[in-house]
mmCIF file of C-alpha atoms in Angstrom:
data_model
loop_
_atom_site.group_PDB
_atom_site.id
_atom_site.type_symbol
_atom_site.label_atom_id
_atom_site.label_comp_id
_atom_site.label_asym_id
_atom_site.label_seq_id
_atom_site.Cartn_x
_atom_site.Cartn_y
_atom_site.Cartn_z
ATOM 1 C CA UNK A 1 -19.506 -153.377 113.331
ATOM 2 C CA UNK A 2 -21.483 -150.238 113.157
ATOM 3 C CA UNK A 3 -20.184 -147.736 110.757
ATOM 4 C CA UNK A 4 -21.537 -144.969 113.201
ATOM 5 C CA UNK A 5 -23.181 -145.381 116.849
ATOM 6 C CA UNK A 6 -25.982 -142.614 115.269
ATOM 7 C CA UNK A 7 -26.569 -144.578 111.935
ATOM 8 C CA UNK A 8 -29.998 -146.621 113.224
ATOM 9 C CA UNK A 9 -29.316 -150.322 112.640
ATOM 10 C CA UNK A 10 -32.618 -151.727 112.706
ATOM 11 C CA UNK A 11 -35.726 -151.773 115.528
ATOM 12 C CA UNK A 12 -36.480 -154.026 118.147
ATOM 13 C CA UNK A 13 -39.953 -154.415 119.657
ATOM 14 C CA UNK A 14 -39.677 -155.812 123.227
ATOM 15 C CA UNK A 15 -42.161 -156.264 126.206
ATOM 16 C CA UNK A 16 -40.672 -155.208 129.431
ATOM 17 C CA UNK A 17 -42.364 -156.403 133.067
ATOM 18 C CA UNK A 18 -40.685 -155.025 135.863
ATOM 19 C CA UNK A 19 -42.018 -157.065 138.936
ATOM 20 C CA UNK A 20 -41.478 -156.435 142.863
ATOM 21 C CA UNK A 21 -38.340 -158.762 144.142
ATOM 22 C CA UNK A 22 -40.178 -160.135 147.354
ATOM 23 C CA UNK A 23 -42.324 -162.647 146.363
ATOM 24 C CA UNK A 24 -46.244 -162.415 146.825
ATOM 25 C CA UNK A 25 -46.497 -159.016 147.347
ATOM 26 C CA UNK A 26 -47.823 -158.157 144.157
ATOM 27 C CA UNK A 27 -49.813 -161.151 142.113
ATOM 28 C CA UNK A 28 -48.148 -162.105 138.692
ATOM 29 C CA UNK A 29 -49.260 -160.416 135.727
ATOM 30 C CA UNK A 30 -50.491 -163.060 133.105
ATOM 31 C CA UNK A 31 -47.731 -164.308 130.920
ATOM 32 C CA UNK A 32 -47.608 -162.407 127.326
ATOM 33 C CA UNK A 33 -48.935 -164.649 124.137
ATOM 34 C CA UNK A 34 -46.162 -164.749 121.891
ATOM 35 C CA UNK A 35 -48.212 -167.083 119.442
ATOM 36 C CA UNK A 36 -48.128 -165.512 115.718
ATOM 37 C CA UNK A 37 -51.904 -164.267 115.195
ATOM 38 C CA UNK A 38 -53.934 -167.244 113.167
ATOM 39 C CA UNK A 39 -55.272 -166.598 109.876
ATOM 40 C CA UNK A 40 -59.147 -166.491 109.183
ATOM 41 C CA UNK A 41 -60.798 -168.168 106.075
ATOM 42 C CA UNK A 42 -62.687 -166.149 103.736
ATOM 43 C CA UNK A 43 -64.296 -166.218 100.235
ATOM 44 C CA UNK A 44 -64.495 -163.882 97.798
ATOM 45 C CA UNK A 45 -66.990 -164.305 94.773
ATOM 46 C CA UNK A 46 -66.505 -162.214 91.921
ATOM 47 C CA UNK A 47 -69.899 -161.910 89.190
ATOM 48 C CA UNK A 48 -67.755 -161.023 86.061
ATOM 49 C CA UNK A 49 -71.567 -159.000 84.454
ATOM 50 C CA UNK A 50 -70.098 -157.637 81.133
ATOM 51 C CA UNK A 51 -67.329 -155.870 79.043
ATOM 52 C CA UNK A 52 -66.743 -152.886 76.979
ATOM 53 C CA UNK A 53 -64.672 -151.155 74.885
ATOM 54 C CA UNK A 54 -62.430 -154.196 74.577
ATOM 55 C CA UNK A 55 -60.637 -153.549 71.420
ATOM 56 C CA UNK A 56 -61.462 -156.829 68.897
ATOM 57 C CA UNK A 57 -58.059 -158.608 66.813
ATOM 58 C CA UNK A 58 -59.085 -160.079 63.910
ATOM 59 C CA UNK A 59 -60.707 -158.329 60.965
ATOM 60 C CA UNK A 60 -63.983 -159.363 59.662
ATOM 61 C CA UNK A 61 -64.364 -160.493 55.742
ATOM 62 C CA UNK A 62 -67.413 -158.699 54.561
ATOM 63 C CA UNK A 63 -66.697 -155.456 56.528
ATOM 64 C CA UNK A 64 -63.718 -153.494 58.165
ATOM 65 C CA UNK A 65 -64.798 -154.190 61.545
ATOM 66 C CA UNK A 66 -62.568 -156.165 64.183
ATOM 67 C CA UNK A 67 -63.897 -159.022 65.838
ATOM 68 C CA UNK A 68 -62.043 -161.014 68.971
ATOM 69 C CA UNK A 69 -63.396 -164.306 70.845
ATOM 70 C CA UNK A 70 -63.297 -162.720 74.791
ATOM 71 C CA UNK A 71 -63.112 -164.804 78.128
ATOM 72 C CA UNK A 72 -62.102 -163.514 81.784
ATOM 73 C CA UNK A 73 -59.349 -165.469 84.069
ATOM 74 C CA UNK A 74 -59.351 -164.438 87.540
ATOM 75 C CA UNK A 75 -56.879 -165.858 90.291
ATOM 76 C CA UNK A 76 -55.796 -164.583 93.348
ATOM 77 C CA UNK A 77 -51.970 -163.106 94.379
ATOM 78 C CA UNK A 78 -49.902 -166.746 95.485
ATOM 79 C CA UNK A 79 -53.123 -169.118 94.724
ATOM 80 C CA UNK A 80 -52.174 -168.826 90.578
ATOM 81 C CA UNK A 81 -53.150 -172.735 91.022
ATOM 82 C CA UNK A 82 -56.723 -172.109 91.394
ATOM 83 C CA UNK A 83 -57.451 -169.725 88.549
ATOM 84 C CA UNK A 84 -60.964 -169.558 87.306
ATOM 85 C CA UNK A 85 -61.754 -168.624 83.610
ATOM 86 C CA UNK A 86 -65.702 -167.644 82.628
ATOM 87 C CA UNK A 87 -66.982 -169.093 79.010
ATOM 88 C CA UNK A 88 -66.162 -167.430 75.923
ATOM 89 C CA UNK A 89 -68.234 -164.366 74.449
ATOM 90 C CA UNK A 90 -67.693 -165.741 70.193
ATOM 91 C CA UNK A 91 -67.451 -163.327 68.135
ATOM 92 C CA UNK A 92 -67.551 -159.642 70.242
ATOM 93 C CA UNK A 93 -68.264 -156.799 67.738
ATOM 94 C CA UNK A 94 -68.798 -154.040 69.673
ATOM 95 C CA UNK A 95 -66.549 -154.286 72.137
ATOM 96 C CA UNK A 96 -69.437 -155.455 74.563
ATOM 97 C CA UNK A 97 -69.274 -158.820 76.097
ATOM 98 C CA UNK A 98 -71.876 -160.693 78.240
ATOM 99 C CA UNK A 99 -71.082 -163.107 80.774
ATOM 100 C CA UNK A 100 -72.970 -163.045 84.416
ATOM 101 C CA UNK A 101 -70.390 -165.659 85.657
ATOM 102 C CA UNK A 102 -69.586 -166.876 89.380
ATOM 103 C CA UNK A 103 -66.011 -167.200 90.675
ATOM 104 C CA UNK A 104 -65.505 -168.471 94.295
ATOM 105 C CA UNK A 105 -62.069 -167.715 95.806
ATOM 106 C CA UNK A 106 -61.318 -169.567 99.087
ATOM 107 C CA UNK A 107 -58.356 -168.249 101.225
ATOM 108 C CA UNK A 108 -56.616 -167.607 104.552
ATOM 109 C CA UNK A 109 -55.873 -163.875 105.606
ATOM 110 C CA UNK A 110 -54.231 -162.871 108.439
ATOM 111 C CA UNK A 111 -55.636 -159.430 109.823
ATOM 112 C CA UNK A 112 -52.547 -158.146 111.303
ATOM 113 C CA UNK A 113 -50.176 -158.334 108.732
ATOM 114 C CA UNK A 114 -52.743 -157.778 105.594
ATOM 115 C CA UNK A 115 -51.063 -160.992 104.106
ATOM 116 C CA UNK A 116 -53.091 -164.446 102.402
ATOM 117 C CA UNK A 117 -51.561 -167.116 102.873
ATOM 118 C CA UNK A 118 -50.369 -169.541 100.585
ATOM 119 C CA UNK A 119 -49.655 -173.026 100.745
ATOM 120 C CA UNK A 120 -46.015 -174.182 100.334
ATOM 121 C CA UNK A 121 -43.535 -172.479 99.883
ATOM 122 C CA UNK A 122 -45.156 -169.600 98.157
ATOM 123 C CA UNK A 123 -45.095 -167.410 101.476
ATOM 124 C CA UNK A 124 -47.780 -164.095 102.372
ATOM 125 C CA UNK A 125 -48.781 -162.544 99.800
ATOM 126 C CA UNK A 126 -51.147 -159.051 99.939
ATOM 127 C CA UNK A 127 -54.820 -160.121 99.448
ATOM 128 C CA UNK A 128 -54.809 -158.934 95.071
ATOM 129 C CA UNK A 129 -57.495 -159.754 92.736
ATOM 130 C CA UNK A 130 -56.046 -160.134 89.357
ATOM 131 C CA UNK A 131 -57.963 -160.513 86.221
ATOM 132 C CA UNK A 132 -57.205 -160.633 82.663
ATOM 133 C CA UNK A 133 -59.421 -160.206 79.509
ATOM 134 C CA UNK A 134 -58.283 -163.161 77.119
ATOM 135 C CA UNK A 135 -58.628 -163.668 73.981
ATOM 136 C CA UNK A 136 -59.449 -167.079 72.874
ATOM 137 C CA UNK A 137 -57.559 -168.825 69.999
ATOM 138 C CA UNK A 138 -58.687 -172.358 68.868
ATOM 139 C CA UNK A 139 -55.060 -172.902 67.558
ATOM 140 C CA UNK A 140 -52.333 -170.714 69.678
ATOM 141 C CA UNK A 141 -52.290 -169.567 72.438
ATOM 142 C CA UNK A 142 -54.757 -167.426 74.254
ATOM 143 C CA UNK A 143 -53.532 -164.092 73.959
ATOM 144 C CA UNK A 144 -53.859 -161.096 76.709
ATOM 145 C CA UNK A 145 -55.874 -157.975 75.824
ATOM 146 C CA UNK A 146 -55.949 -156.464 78.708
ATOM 147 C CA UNK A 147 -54.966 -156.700 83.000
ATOM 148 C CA UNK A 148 -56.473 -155.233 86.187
ATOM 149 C CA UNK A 149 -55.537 -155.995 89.493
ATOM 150 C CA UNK A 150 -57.361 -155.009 92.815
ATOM 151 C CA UNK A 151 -56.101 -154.971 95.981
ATOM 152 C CA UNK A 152 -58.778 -155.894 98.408
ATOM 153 C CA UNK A 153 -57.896 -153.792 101.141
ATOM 154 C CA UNK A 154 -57.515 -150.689 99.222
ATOM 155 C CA UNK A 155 -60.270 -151.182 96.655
ATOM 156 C CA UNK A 156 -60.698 -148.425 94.050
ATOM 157 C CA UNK A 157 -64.646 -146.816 93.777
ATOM 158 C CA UNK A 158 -65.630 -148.644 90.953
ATOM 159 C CA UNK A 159 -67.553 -146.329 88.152
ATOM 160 C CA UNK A 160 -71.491 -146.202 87.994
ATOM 161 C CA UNK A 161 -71.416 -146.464 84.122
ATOM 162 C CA UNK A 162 -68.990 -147.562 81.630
ATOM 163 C CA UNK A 163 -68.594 -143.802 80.550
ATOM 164 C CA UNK A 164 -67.164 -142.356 83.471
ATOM 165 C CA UNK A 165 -64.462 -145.648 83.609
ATOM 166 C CA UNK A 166 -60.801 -143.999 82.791
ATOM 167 C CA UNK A 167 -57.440 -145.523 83.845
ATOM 168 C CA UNK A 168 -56.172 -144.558 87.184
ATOM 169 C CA UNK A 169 -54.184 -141.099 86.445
ATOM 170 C CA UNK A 170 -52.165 -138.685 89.246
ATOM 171 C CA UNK A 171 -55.146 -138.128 91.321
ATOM 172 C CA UNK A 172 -56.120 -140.092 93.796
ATOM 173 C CA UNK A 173 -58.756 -142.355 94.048
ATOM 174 C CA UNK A 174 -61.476 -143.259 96.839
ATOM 175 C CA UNK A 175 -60.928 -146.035 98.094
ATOM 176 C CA UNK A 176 -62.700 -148.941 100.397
ATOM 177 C CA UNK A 177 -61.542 -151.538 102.065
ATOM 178 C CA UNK A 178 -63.556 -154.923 100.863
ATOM 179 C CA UNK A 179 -62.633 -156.621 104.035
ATOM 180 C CA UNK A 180 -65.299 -154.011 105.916
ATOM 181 C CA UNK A 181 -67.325 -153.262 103.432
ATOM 182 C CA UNK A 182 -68.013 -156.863 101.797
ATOM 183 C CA UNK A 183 -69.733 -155.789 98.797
ATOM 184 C CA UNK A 184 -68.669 -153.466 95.695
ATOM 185 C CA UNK A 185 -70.008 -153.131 92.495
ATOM 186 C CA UNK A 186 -69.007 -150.809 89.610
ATOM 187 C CA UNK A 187 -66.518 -150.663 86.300
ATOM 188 C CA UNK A 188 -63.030 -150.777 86.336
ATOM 189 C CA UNK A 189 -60.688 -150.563 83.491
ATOM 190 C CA UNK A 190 -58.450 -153.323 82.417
ATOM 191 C CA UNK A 191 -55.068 -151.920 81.564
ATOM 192 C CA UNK A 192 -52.293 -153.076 78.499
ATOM 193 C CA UNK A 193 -48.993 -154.069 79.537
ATOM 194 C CA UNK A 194 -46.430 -151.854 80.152
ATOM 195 C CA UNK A 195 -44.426 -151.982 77.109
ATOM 196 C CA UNK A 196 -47.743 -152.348 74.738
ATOM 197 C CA UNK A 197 -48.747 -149.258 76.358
ATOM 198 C CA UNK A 198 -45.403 -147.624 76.094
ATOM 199 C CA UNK A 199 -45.266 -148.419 72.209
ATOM 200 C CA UNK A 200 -48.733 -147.354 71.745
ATOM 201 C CA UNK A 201 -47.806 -143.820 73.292
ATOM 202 C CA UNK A 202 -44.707 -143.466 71.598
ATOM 203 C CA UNK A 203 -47.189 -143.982 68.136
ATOM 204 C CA UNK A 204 -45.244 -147.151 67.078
ATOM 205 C CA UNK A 205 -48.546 -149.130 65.762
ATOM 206 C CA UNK A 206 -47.978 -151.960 67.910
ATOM 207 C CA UNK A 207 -51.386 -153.880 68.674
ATOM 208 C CA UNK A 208 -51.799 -156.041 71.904
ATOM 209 C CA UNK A 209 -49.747 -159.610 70.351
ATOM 210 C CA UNK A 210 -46.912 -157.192 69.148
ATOM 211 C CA UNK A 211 -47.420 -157.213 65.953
ATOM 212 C CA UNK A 212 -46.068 -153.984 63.844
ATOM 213 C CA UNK A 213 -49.249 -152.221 62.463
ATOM 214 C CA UNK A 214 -49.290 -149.215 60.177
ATOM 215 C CA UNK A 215 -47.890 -145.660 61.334
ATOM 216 C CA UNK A 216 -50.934 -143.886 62.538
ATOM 217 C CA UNK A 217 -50.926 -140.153 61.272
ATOM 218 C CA UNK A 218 -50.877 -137.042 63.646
ATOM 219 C CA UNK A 219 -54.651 -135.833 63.692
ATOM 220 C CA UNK A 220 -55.247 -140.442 64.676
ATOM 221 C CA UNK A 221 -52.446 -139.378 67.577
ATOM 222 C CA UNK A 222 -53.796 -136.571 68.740
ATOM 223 C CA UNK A 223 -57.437 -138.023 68.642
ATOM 224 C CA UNK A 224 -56.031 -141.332 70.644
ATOM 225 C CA UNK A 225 -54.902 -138.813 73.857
ATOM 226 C CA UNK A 226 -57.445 -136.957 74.074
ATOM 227 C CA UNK A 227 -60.568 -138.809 73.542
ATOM 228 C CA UNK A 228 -59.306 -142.255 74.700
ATOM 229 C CA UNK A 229 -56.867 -143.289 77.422
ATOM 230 C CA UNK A 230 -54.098 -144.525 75.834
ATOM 231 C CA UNK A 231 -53.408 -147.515 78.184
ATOM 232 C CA UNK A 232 -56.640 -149.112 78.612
ATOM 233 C CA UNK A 233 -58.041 -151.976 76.687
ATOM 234 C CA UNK A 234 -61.659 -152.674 77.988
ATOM 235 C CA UNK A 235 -63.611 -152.230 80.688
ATOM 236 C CA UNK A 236 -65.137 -154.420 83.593
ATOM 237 C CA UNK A 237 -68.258 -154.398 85.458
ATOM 238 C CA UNK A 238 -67.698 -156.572 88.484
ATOM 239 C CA UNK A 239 -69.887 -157.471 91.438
ATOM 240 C CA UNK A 240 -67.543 -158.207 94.479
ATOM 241 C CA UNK A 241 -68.401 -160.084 97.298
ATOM 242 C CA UNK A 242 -66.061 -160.807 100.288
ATOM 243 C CA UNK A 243 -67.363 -163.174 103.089
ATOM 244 C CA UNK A 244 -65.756 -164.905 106.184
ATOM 245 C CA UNK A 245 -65.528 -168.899 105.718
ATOM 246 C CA UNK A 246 -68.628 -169.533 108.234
ATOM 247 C CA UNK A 247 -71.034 -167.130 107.010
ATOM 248 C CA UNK A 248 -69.877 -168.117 103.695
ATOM 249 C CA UNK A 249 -70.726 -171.601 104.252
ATOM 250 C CA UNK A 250 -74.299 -170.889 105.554
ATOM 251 C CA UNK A 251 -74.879 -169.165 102.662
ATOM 252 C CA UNK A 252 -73.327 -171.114 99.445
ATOM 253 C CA UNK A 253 -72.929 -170.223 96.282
ATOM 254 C CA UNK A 254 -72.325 -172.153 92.767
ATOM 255 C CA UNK A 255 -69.126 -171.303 90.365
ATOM 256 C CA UNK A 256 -70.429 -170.013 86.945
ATOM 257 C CA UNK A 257 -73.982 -170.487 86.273
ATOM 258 C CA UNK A 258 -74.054 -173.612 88.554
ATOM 259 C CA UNK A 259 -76.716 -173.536 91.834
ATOM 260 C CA UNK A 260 -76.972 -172.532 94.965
ATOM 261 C CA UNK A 261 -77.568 -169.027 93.942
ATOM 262 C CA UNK A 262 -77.260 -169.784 89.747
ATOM 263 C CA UNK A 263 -77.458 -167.010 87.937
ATOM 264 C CA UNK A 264 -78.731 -166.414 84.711
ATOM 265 C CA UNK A 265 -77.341 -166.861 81.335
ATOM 266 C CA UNK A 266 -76.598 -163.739 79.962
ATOM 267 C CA UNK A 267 -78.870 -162.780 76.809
ATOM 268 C CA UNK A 268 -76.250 -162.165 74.001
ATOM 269 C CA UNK A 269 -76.897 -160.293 70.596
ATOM 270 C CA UNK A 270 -77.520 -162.719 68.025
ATOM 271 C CA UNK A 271 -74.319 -161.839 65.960
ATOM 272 C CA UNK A 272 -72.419 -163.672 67.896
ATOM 273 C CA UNK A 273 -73.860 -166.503 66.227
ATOM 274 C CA UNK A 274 -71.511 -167.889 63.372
ATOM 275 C CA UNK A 275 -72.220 -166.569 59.222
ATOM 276 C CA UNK A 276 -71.863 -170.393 58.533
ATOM 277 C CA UNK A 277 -74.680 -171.596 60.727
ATOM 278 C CA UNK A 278 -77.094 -168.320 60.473
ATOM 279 C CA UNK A 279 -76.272 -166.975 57.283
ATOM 280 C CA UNK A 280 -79.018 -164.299 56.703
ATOM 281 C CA UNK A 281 -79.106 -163.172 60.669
ATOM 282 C CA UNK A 282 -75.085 -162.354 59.983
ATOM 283 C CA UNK A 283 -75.678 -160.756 56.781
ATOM 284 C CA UNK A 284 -78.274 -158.703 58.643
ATOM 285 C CA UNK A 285 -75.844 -157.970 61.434
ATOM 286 C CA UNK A 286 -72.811 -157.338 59.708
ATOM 287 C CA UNK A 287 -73.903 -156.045 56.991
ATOM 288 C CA UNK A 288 -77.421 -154.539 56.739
ATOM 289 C CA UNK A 289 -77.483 -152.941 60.758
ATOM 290 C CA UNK A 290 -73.751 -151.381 59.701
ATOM 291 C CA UNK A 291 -74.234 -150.503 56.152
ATOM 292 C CA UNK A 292 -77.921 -149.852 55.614
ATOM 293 C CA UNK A 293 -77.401 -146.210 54.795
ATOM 294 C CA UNK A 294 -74.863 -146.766 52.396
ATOM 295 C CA UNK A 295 -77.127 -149.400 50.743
ATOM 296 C CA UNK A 296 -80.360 -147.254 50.654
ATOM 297 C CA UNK A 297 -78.427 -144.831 48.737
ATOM 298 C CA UNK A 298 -76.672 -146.997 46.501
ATOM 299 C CA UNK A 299 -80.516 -148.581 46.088
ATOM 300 C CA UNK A 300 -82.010 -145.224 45.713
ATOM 301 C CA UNK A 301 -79.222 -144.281 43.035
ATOM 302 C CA UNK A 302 -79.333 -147.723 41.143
ATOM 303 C CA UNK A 303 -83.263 -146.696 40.878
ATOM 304 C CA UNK A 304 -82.452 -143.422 39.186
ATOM 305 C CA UNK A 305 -80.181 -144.938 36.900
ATOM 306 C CA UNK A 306 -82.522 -147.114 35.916
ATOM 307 C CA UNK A 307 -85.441 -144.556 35.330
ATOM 308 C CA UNK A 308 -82.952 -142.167 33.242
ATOM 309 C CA UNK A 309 -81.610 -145.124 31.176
ATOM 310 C CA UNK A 310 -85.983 -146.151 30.665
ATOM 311 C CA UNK A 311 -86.886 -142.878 30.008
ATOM 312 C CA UNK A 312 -83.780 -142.152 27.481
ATOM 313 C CA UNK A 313 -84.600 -145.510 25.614
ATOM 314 C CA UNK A 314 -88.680 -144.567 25.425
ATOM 315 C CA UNK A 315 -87.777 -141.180 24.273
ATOM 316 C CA UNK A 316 -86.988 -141.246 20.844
ATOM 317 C CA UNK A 317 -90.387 -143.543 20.133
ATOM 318 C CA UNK A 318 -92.409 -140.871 22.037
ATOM 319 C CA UNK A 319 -91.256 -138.025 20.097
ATOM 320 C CA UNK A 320 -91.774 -139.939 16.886
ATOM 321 C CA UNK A 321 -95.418 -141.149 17.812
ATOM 322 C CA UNK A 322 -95.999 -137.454 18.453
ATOM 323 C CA UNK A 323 -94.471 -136.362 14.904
ATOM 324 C CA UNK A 324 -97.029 -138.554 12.722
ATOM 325 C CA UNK A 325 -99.726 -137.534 15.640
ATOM 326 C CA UNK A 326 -100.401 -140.955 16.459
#
């Protein structure tokens, strides 16, 4: 029973036809289609291009820097199944990574309620891109750097350069919706997890696996919030694509670097190359193209040394070959 008959209990949509009661003096309306609306196919292809700022988790020997093996996994919201993963950037130093890799999503949307639909028992879901930056362990398992989920619908301007990429703050956003717009190209950032992010805030020195680092000091805190955002962990530039299923299949395109429509390898610096197999390209990388000023001084001051120490041994002969005037 209703707790009060002015407490609203719910609605109720209804189609009402009131008709004349002698017969054939008005024709019949067509019945009403009660069918549920059908879903369309679509495909969305996603060209993961490159990375940045993606913060590296294993410390190099020969120099301080940070180095982490990178790969992207894309799936969409209920199709977890059919998750796509792009090859593995070895050995990112920069935080820069280089793919130029293909995934093809295949699903059913239905217009009316926003909803893809899933197979099974996994219901409507709304139509979300998620990605994750990975990084790759040959050992254990792949750890997660960094998340960013789209909603295609209510797509977020993506950034013109990697620059003006920040995580989404209390402003709003322009938005697009990929359904109309089929194509969108930019940078968006790839955020920590909640409680990674929350720890890093609070200044607790916790990296991305959870691992306790050391305390950072008040000036490092105070650098961290206002030069860097303190949730994100990389950035993305994407290339979205959003097509229905039969222009989509006039128009085919390969997963990864495969044809129709391969794209091109991307052209990655040479230190990802291994020390063990190029051993004087990674000493030039890691060390010489890091260090060089700090070795052309140490050069230029082993020099000196040496000239003082020549000319304070060839002293005490010169003075005495000018005594006897010889």
């Amino acid at each position: 029973m209703p707790v009060s008959r002015s407490r609203c209990q719910g609605q109720l949509e209804l189609w009402v036809d009131v008709l004349a009661r002698a017969a054939g003096t008005l024709p019949m309306p067509p019945a009403v289609p009660f069918a549920p609306p059908r879903p369309s196919s679509w495909e969305l292809r996603v060209v993961v291009l490159e990375a940045a700022s993606v913060v590296g988790t294993e410390r190099l020997l020969l120099s301080k820097d940070k180095s982490s093996d990178v790969y992207v996994k894309g799936w969409m919201s209920g199709l977890e199944r059919e998750a796509q993963s792009t090859d593995v950037h070895y050995a990112c130093l920069s935080g820069e990574a280089l793919w130029t890799w293909r995934m093809v999503f295949r699903f059913e949307h239905v217009w009316p309620e926003n909803r893809v639909v899933a197979e099974g028992a996994q219901g409507r879901h709304p139509p979300r891109l998620h990605l994750a930056v990975m990084d790759y362990d040959t050992f254990t398992k792949d750890d997660v750097l960094g998340t960013l989920s789209l909603d295609l619908s209510r797509l977020p301007r993506g950034a013109s350069f990697a620059a003006n990429c920040r995580a989404p703050g209390k402003e709003a956003r322009p938005t697009v919706n990929l359904f109309l717009a089929r194509h969108a190209t930019g940078w968006w950032p790839a955020l920590l997890a909640p409680d990674v992010t929350k720890a890093r805030a609070k200044g607790l020195g916790v990296s991305p696996h959870g691992h306790r680092e050391s305390k950072p000091c008040y000036f490092h805190r105070f650098f961290f919030f206002f030069f860097f955002s303190p949730d994100s962990q990389g950035k993305l530039k994407l290339e979205l694509t959003l097509l229905p299923g039969t222009e989509a299949a006039r128009d085919p395109a390969g997963v990864g670097h495969d044809g129709p429509q391969a794209l091109p390898k991307p052209q990655r610096p040479v230190e990802a190359f291994s020390m063990l197999r190029h051993p004087v390209m990674g000493l030039y990388h890691f060390v010489w193209r890091r260090h060089r000023r700090m070795l052309l001084w140490g050069l230029l001051l082993f020099l000196l040394v040496v000239f003082l120490l020549v000319a304070v041994y060839s002293l005490p002969g010169y003075i005495v070959k000018k005594a006897i005037g010889a």
